XYZ file of C-alpha atoms in Angstrom:
422
model
C 0.178 -0.305 -0.300
C 1.462 3.789 -0.973
C 0.746 6.754 1.455
C 1.788 9.858 1.887
C 1.641 12.795 4.715
C 0.696 15.926 4.655
C 0.599 18.996 7.043
C -1.062 22.439 7.622
C 0.443 26.077 7.483
C 0.001 27.619 10.948
C -0.724 31.844 11.119
C 1.569 32.279 14.518
C 0.626 35.509 16.571
C 3.528 36.366 18.974
C 3.754 39.320 21.370
C 1.289 41.201 18.828
C 3.089 40.765 15.725
C 1.978 38.178 12.769
C 4.293 35.792 11.235
C 3.353 33.150 8.949
C 4.771 29.723 9.942
C 3.768 25.743 9.650
C 3.190 23.288 11.588
C 1.895 19.441 10.290
C -0.895 16.833 10.751
C 0.031 13.911 10.010
C -2.292 11.837 7.084
C -2.292 8.306 4.902
C -3.383 9.382 1.187
C -4.146 7.114 -1.339
C -3.997 3.658 -2.424
C -0.244 3.516 -4.275
C 3.216 4.112 -1.559
C 4.395 6.906 -1.282
C 5.138 8.902 2.009
C 4.255 12.448 1.674
C 4.106 15.554 3.661
C 2.255 18.775 2.184
C 0.812 22.082 3.291
C -2.211 23.411 1.557
C -1.698 27.583 1.455
C -5.041 27.737 0.355
C -7.200 27.114 3.153
C -7.470 29.395 6.182
C -9.224 28.964 9.538
C -10.404 30.002 12.374
C -8.146 29.516 15.563
C -8.438 26.765 18.215
C -7.903 29.091 20.666
C -11.024 31.226 20.199
C -12.593 28.499 21.798
C -11.991 30.335 25.456
C -8.500 28.983 26.474
C -5.206 29.520 26.059
C -2.156 28.167 24.597
C 0.809 27.414 26.446
C 2.710 30.256 23.990
C 1.820 33.268 25.137
C -0.515 35.450 22.470
C -0.208 31.860 19.639
C -3.055 31.827 17.381
C -2.573 28.221 15.330
C -4.728 28.484 11.949
C -4.795 25.233 10.776
C -5.825 24.294 7.135
C -5.462 21.137 6.158
C -6.035 18.599 2.980
C -9.208 17.228 1.485
C -8.722 13.886 0.507
C -7.300 11.996 3.727
C -7.471 8.409 4.742
C -5.187 7.006 7.239
C -2.009 8.799 9.162
C 1.564 8.087 11.177
C 3.388 9.771 13.274
C 7.031 10.027 14.698
C 9.848 8.102 14.270
C 11.410 6.167 11.560
C 9.771 4.844 8.856
C 11.844 1.289 8.759
C 11.203 0.722 5.241
C 11.967 4.299 4.464
C 15.603 4.355 5.286
C 18.423 5.064 3.728
C 22.212 3.222 3.188
C 23.804 4.071 6.407
C 26.413 6.075 4.774
C 24.984 6.649 1.877
C 25.626 10.151 -0.662
C 22.449 11.198 -1.414
C 22.484 14.301 -4.509
C 20.562 17.070 -4.116
C 19.594 19.430 -6.958
C 17.550 22.591 -6.469
C 15.203 23.815 -9.052
C 14.344 27.369 -7.736
C 14.666 29.567 -5.213
C 17.040 32.108 -4.730
C 20.827 32.040 -4.308
C 20.027 32.997 -0.007
C 17.083 30.661 0.309
C 18.886 27.395 -1.252
C 21.818 28.757 1.479
C 19.559 28.361 4.547
C 17.822 25.167 3.124
C 21.372 23.870 2.505
C 22.295 24.558 6.313
C 19.196 22.339 7.107
C 20.854 19.710 5.013
C 23.866 20.149 6.952
C 22.381 20.286 10.574
C 20.741 17.053 10.163
C 23.677 15.373 8.582
C 25.753 16.303 11.704
C 23.913 13.811 13.545
C 22.794 11.236 10.678
C 25.381 9.407 9.080
C 24.080 10.605 5.898
C 26.554 12.683 2.370
C 24.259 15.064 1.108
C 26.035 16.783 -1.814
C 24.769 19.580 -3.695
C 24.306 19.301 -7.473
C 23.164 20.050 -10.676
C 22.909 16.935 -12.281
C 22.781 13.550 -12.312
C 20.930 13.950 -8.476
C 18.736 11.404 -6.725
C 15.803 14.372 -6.326
C 14.913 17.347 -6.365
C 14.060 20.227 -4.473
C 11.774 23.012 -5.227
C 11.593 26.700 -3.522
C 8.914 28.965 -4.224
C 9.202 32.020 -3.114
C 5.343 34.226 -3.391
C 4.785 37.321 -2.183
C 2.961 37.150 1.505
C 4.190 36.435 4.834
C 3.913 32.425 5.442
C 5.850 28.955 4.691
C 4.647 25.469 4.358
C 5.520 22.723 2.056
C 6.048 18.822 1.925
C 8.721 15.845 1.325
C 7.961 12.157 -0.074
C 9.613 10.467 3.165
C 12.470 8.618 2.889
C 13.008 6.698 -0.126
C 10.530 7.526 -2.097
C 12.314 10.710 -2.777
C 14.220 8.578 -5.418
C 11.075 7.198 -6.752
C 9.705 10.085 -8.010
C 9.855 11.263 -12.065
C 12.956 13.389 -13.731
C 10.783 16.347 -13.880
C 9.072 15.991 -10.278
C 9.934 17.682 -7.089
C 10.140 15.711 -3.637
C 10.790 18.366 -1.870
C 8.825 21.648 -2.015
C 9.195 24.469 -0.190
C 6.967 27.378 0.140
C 8.737 31.172 1.537
C 7.322 34.043 1.650
C 9.483 36.758 0.747
C 8.416 38.200 4.032
C 9.080 35.623 6.030
C 12.132 35.516 8.461
C 14.784 33.422 7.893
C 14.210 31.485 11.445
C 10.596 30.437 10.482
C 11.716 28.972 6.742
C 14.711 27.146 8.662
C 12.315 25.275 10.534
C 10.272 24.918 7.720
C 13.473 22.848 5.848
C 14.487 21.030 9.152
C 11.521 20.159 9.014
C 10.395 18.972 5.444
C 14.358 17.482 5.047
C 13.400 14.711 8.465
C 10.621 13.337 6.449
C 13.206 12.380 3.429
C 15.146 10.959 6.337
C 12.335 8.941 7.200
C 11.160 10.685 10.137
C 7.526 10.729 10.652
C 5.173 13.030 12.889
C 5.782 12.988 16.385
C 2.273 13.626 18.216
C 0.477 10.289 17.312
C 3.413 8.341 19.076
C 2.104 8.523 22.385
C -1.071 7.799 24.298
C -2.773 11.953 24.247
C -5.798 12.404 26.928
C -7.687 14.880 24.011
C -10.853 17.310 25.108
C -12.669 15.515 22.753
C -15.195 17.856 23.044
C -13.350 21.022 21.725
C -11.210 19.093 18.702
C -14.574 17.790 17.362
C -15.621 21.333 18.059
C -12.997 23.360 15.810
C -12.469 20.064 12.957
C -15.976 19.726 12.845
C -16.324 23.575 12.237
C -14.149 23.929 9.180
C -16.151 20.667 7.277
C -14.143 17.545 8.709
C -15.676 14.253 9.486
C -15.431 11.662 12.381
C -13.698 9.339 10.548
C -10.816 12.264 9.861
C -10.741 13.617 13.428
C -10.164 9.586 14.258
C -7.563 8.345 11.644
C -5.743 12.029 12.251
C -6.401 13.174 15.747
C -6.884 10.323 17.969
C -5.763 7.221 16.877
C -2.231 6.418 18.221
C 0.065 4.451 16.488
C 2.562 4.022 18.684
C 1.587 0.504 19.122
C 1.541 -0.680 15.394
C 5.557 -1.757 15.102
C 5.747 0.439 11.515
C 8.363 3.020 13.186
C 11.532 2.575 14.902
C 13.519 4.392 16.643
C 10.375 5.914 18.025
C 10.915 8.251 21.536
C 7.840 10.976 23.371
C 9.019 14.288 22.698
C 7.227 17.566 21.924
C 10.368 19.008 21.774
C 10.786 17.529 18.062
C 10.805 19.384 15.221
C 9.074 16.548 13.515
C 5.661 17.831 15.091
C 3.162 20.770 15.183
C 1.525 23.088 17.865
C -1.152 21.512 20.407
C -3.157 24.054 21.558
C -4.091 23.347 25.904
C -7.704 23.624 24.820
C -7.206 20.527 22.751
C -6.279 18.023 25.907
C -7.955 17.516 29.417
C -4.638 17.737 31.408
C -3.392 20.730 29.953
C -0.720 19.231 28.036
C 0.590 21.366 24.830
C 3.474 21.555 22.237
C 4.972 24.746 21.344
C 6.748 25.936 18.392
C 9.771 24.437 17.439
C 12.559 25.691 15.887
C 15.746 24.018 15.981
C 16.427 20.041 16.121
C 15.631 18.439 19.603
C 17.770 16.257 21.452
C 15.844 13.499 20.276
C 15.860 14.273 17.193
C 19.841 14.354 16.915
C 19.536 11.050 19.438
C 16.927 9.246 16.643
C 19.148 10.245 13.790
C 22.091 9.426 15.326
C 20.255 5.627 15.955
C 19.043 5.357 12.715
C 21.957 6.807 10.911
C 24.547 6.080 13.132
C 28.453 7.305 12.588
C 31.830 5.338 12.773
C 35.188 6.482 14.318
C 35.846 9.267 11.741
C 33.459 12.346 11.082
C 34.006 14.556 8.087
C 36.186 17.052 7.399
C 34.798 20.106 5.884
C 35.964 23.270 3.910
C 35.283 26.888 4.087
C 35.769 30.428 3.865
C 36.506 32.767 6.772
C 35.323 36.502 6.407
C 39.143 37.013 5.882
C 39.157 35.156 2.367
C 40.887 31.918 3.492
C 40.040 28.475 3.840
C 39.446 26.425 7.047
C 39.161 22.674 7.294
C 37.264 21.342 10.529
C 34.275 19.360 12.249
C 30.899 20.776 10.865
C 29.684 21.157 14.215
C 33.013 23.899 14.832
C 31.020 25.823 11.893
C 27.428 26.154 13.919
C 28.792 26.257 17.146
C 31.396 29.100 16.388
C 30.422 32.632 17.564
C 33.296 34.566 17.124
C 32.651 34.584 12.918
C 30.203 33.180 10.810
C 31.477 30.004 8.761
C 28.312 28.693 7.656
C 28.418 31.322 4.772
C 31.577 30.752 3.014
C 30.833 26.552 3.508
C 31.779 24.751 0.391
C 31.101 21.185 1.317
C 32.570 17.914 2.718
C 36.042 17.202 1.699
C 36.702 13.471 3.211
C 36.243 11.921 6.068
C 38.798 11.806 8.792
C 39.358 9.452 12.452
C 38.301 10.983 15.672
C 40.602 9.448 17.660
C 43.744 7.076 16.278
C 43.442 4.052 14.990
C 45.807 1.279 13.988
C 47.958 3.146 11.217
C 47.113 6.284 11.777
C 49.316 9.218 12.776
C 47.827 12.651 14.021
C 46.765 15.307 12.102
C 48.180 18.825 13.340
C 46.451 22.174 13.131
C 48.186 25.787 13.195
C 46.929 29.243 12.840
C 49.184 32.327 11.343
C 47.649 35.312 13.019
C 49.764 37.535 10.637
C 48.668 36.067 6.960
C 45.223 34.488 8.475
C 46.116 30.991 7.217
C 45.350 27.652 8.391
C 48.100 24.853 8.131
C 47.660 21.184 8.898
C 50.339 18.924 8.857
C 51.657 15.178 9.723
C 54.874 16.345 10.079
C 55.270 17.376 13.976
C 59.018 18.943 12.416
C 57.522 21.338 9.964
C 56.503 23.683 12.706
C 56.575 21.509 16.399
C 55.006 23.687 18.787
C 54.922 26.779 16.642
C 56.736 29.013 14.486
C 57.092 31.480 11.779
C 53.729 33.103 13.129
C 52.198 29.704 13.185
C 50.503 28.962 16.793
C 50.032 25.070 17.099
C 45.933 25.153 17.566
C 45.071 21.059 18.113
C 45.096 17.549 16.343
C 42.719 18.478 14.024
C 42.345 14.024 13.222
C 44.030 11.145 12.440
C 44.876 10.487 8.886
C 46.836 7.892 7.414
C 50.416 8.230 6.106
C 50.243 6.278 3.713
C 47.674 4.588 1.474
C 45.946 2.024 2.308
C 42.911 0.034 0.918
C 40.185 2.518 0.256
C 41.940 5.564 1.351
C 42.430 8.546 -0.885
C 44.954 11.213 -1.258
C 44.314 14.750 0.354
C 46.934 16.978 -2.379
C 48.094 20.407 -0.447
C 48.815 23.001 -2.480
C 50.121 26.793 -1.311
C 49.227 30.157 -2.630
C 52.453 32.171 -3.158
C 50.127 35.217 -3.657
C 48.044 34.953 -0.531
C 50.006 32.935 1.290
C 47.124 30.595 2.582
C 47.704 26.534 1.940
C 44.759 25.273 0.632
C 43.890 21.286 0.896
C 41.704 19.039 -1.836
C 40.924 15.727 -2.314
C 39.671 16.272 -5.709
C 42.846 16.896 -7.951
C 40.968 18.266 -10.633
C 40.738 21.522 -8.586
C 44.357 22.432 -9.126
C 45.835 19.889 -11.052
C 49.842 20.184 -10.324
C 48.896 23.737 -9.718
C 47.058 27.274 -10.971
C 46.082 30.531 -10.013
C 49.072 31.272 -7.915
C 48.697 27.812 -6.311
C 52.042 25.759 -5.725
C 51.754 21.872 -5.455
C 53.462 20.534 -2.481
C 52.749 17.178 -2.595
C 50.420 15.004 -0.801
C 50.033 15.335 2.514
C 48.512 12.284 3.681
C 45.535 9.677 3.128
C 41.869 10.047 4.185
C 38.585 8.522 3.744
C 36.021 9.020 0.746
C 33.203 10.882 2.079
C 31.174 8.380 1.592
C 33.098 5.599 3.267
C 32.182 3.711 6.962
C 34.847 2.169 9.223
């Protein structure tokens, strides 16, 4: 049987400032077999809170619209049959959207991959699936996504993730929308139906009947608990999940509610790590600092650096290196030149030792192979004689034997390709 997930959009009023956002309600659509999550931007309904109760979020009004064709529902966790291969490289093509919005979506992809051992690569052709970003006028966000590996089974002209980001929407709203949809593309389902909720059926029925939905629809999409069906893996109760949507407190008899979630929760990260576990390696990323010099580090260092925006210069994942010593590996030492801004990486301690020639020793970046072993690839080292910058790449085609003022200095070490598992 083929399944599809859809979700509503919402209008948030916080501190008397209107912001359009979205929230998801799960549905099972159709009789073919593709999971899908969507938002109908054409429909806009009245707030559940107008019935008298208040939400746990001050001054928040949730306007929920939902699809017209509904047959069933699913919930949070991972759909086991839709999981990608652990460590898999997934090639993504953006078919629309401004450069700024593509950057927001790319960051959300990479944030997920910090915890899930999935490598997202952004390409112009040869993609595994396609992403579209629509940018209408107005103030709302919405989106949908096929679930997990269903993303790759679409036709060459169709998209697997759709993001609709009106031009006046804040970046934070776009980012959380992207996180949610990309979660679906990894196989994540919705969270709110995985555990029992003490629904206030009078209020819930009143609201949904008021916007035209039947008892069957309300049962299937609100009341039915899928937590005991065995259809989902790695399920946890997590009201802070990016994969849930706002539940006003008047919808429950015990005051239970969920708030607006703007980032991956601890539970989201735990599920991602459990479903797609990393081995002893991590991905070395390349970015350009504000001084124009290249910098190589863990992806998490880009996200957590509070002194400088390292994300804006993000150029992608270079390779995998070991986070701790393994048989046959050696340290890759990292240095920084405060005069030129250059970062220098070497396996040869005697080159700079504890620091010299304006280079200060910073840390061991990770562990690499000094010579080629099965499955490893070279990390080439270059030096720009004009800008006094070192450059590292696993792609010989980038600079070859040297060009554009870059002098080839040799193979620095051997690393693992980005899709490798060790």
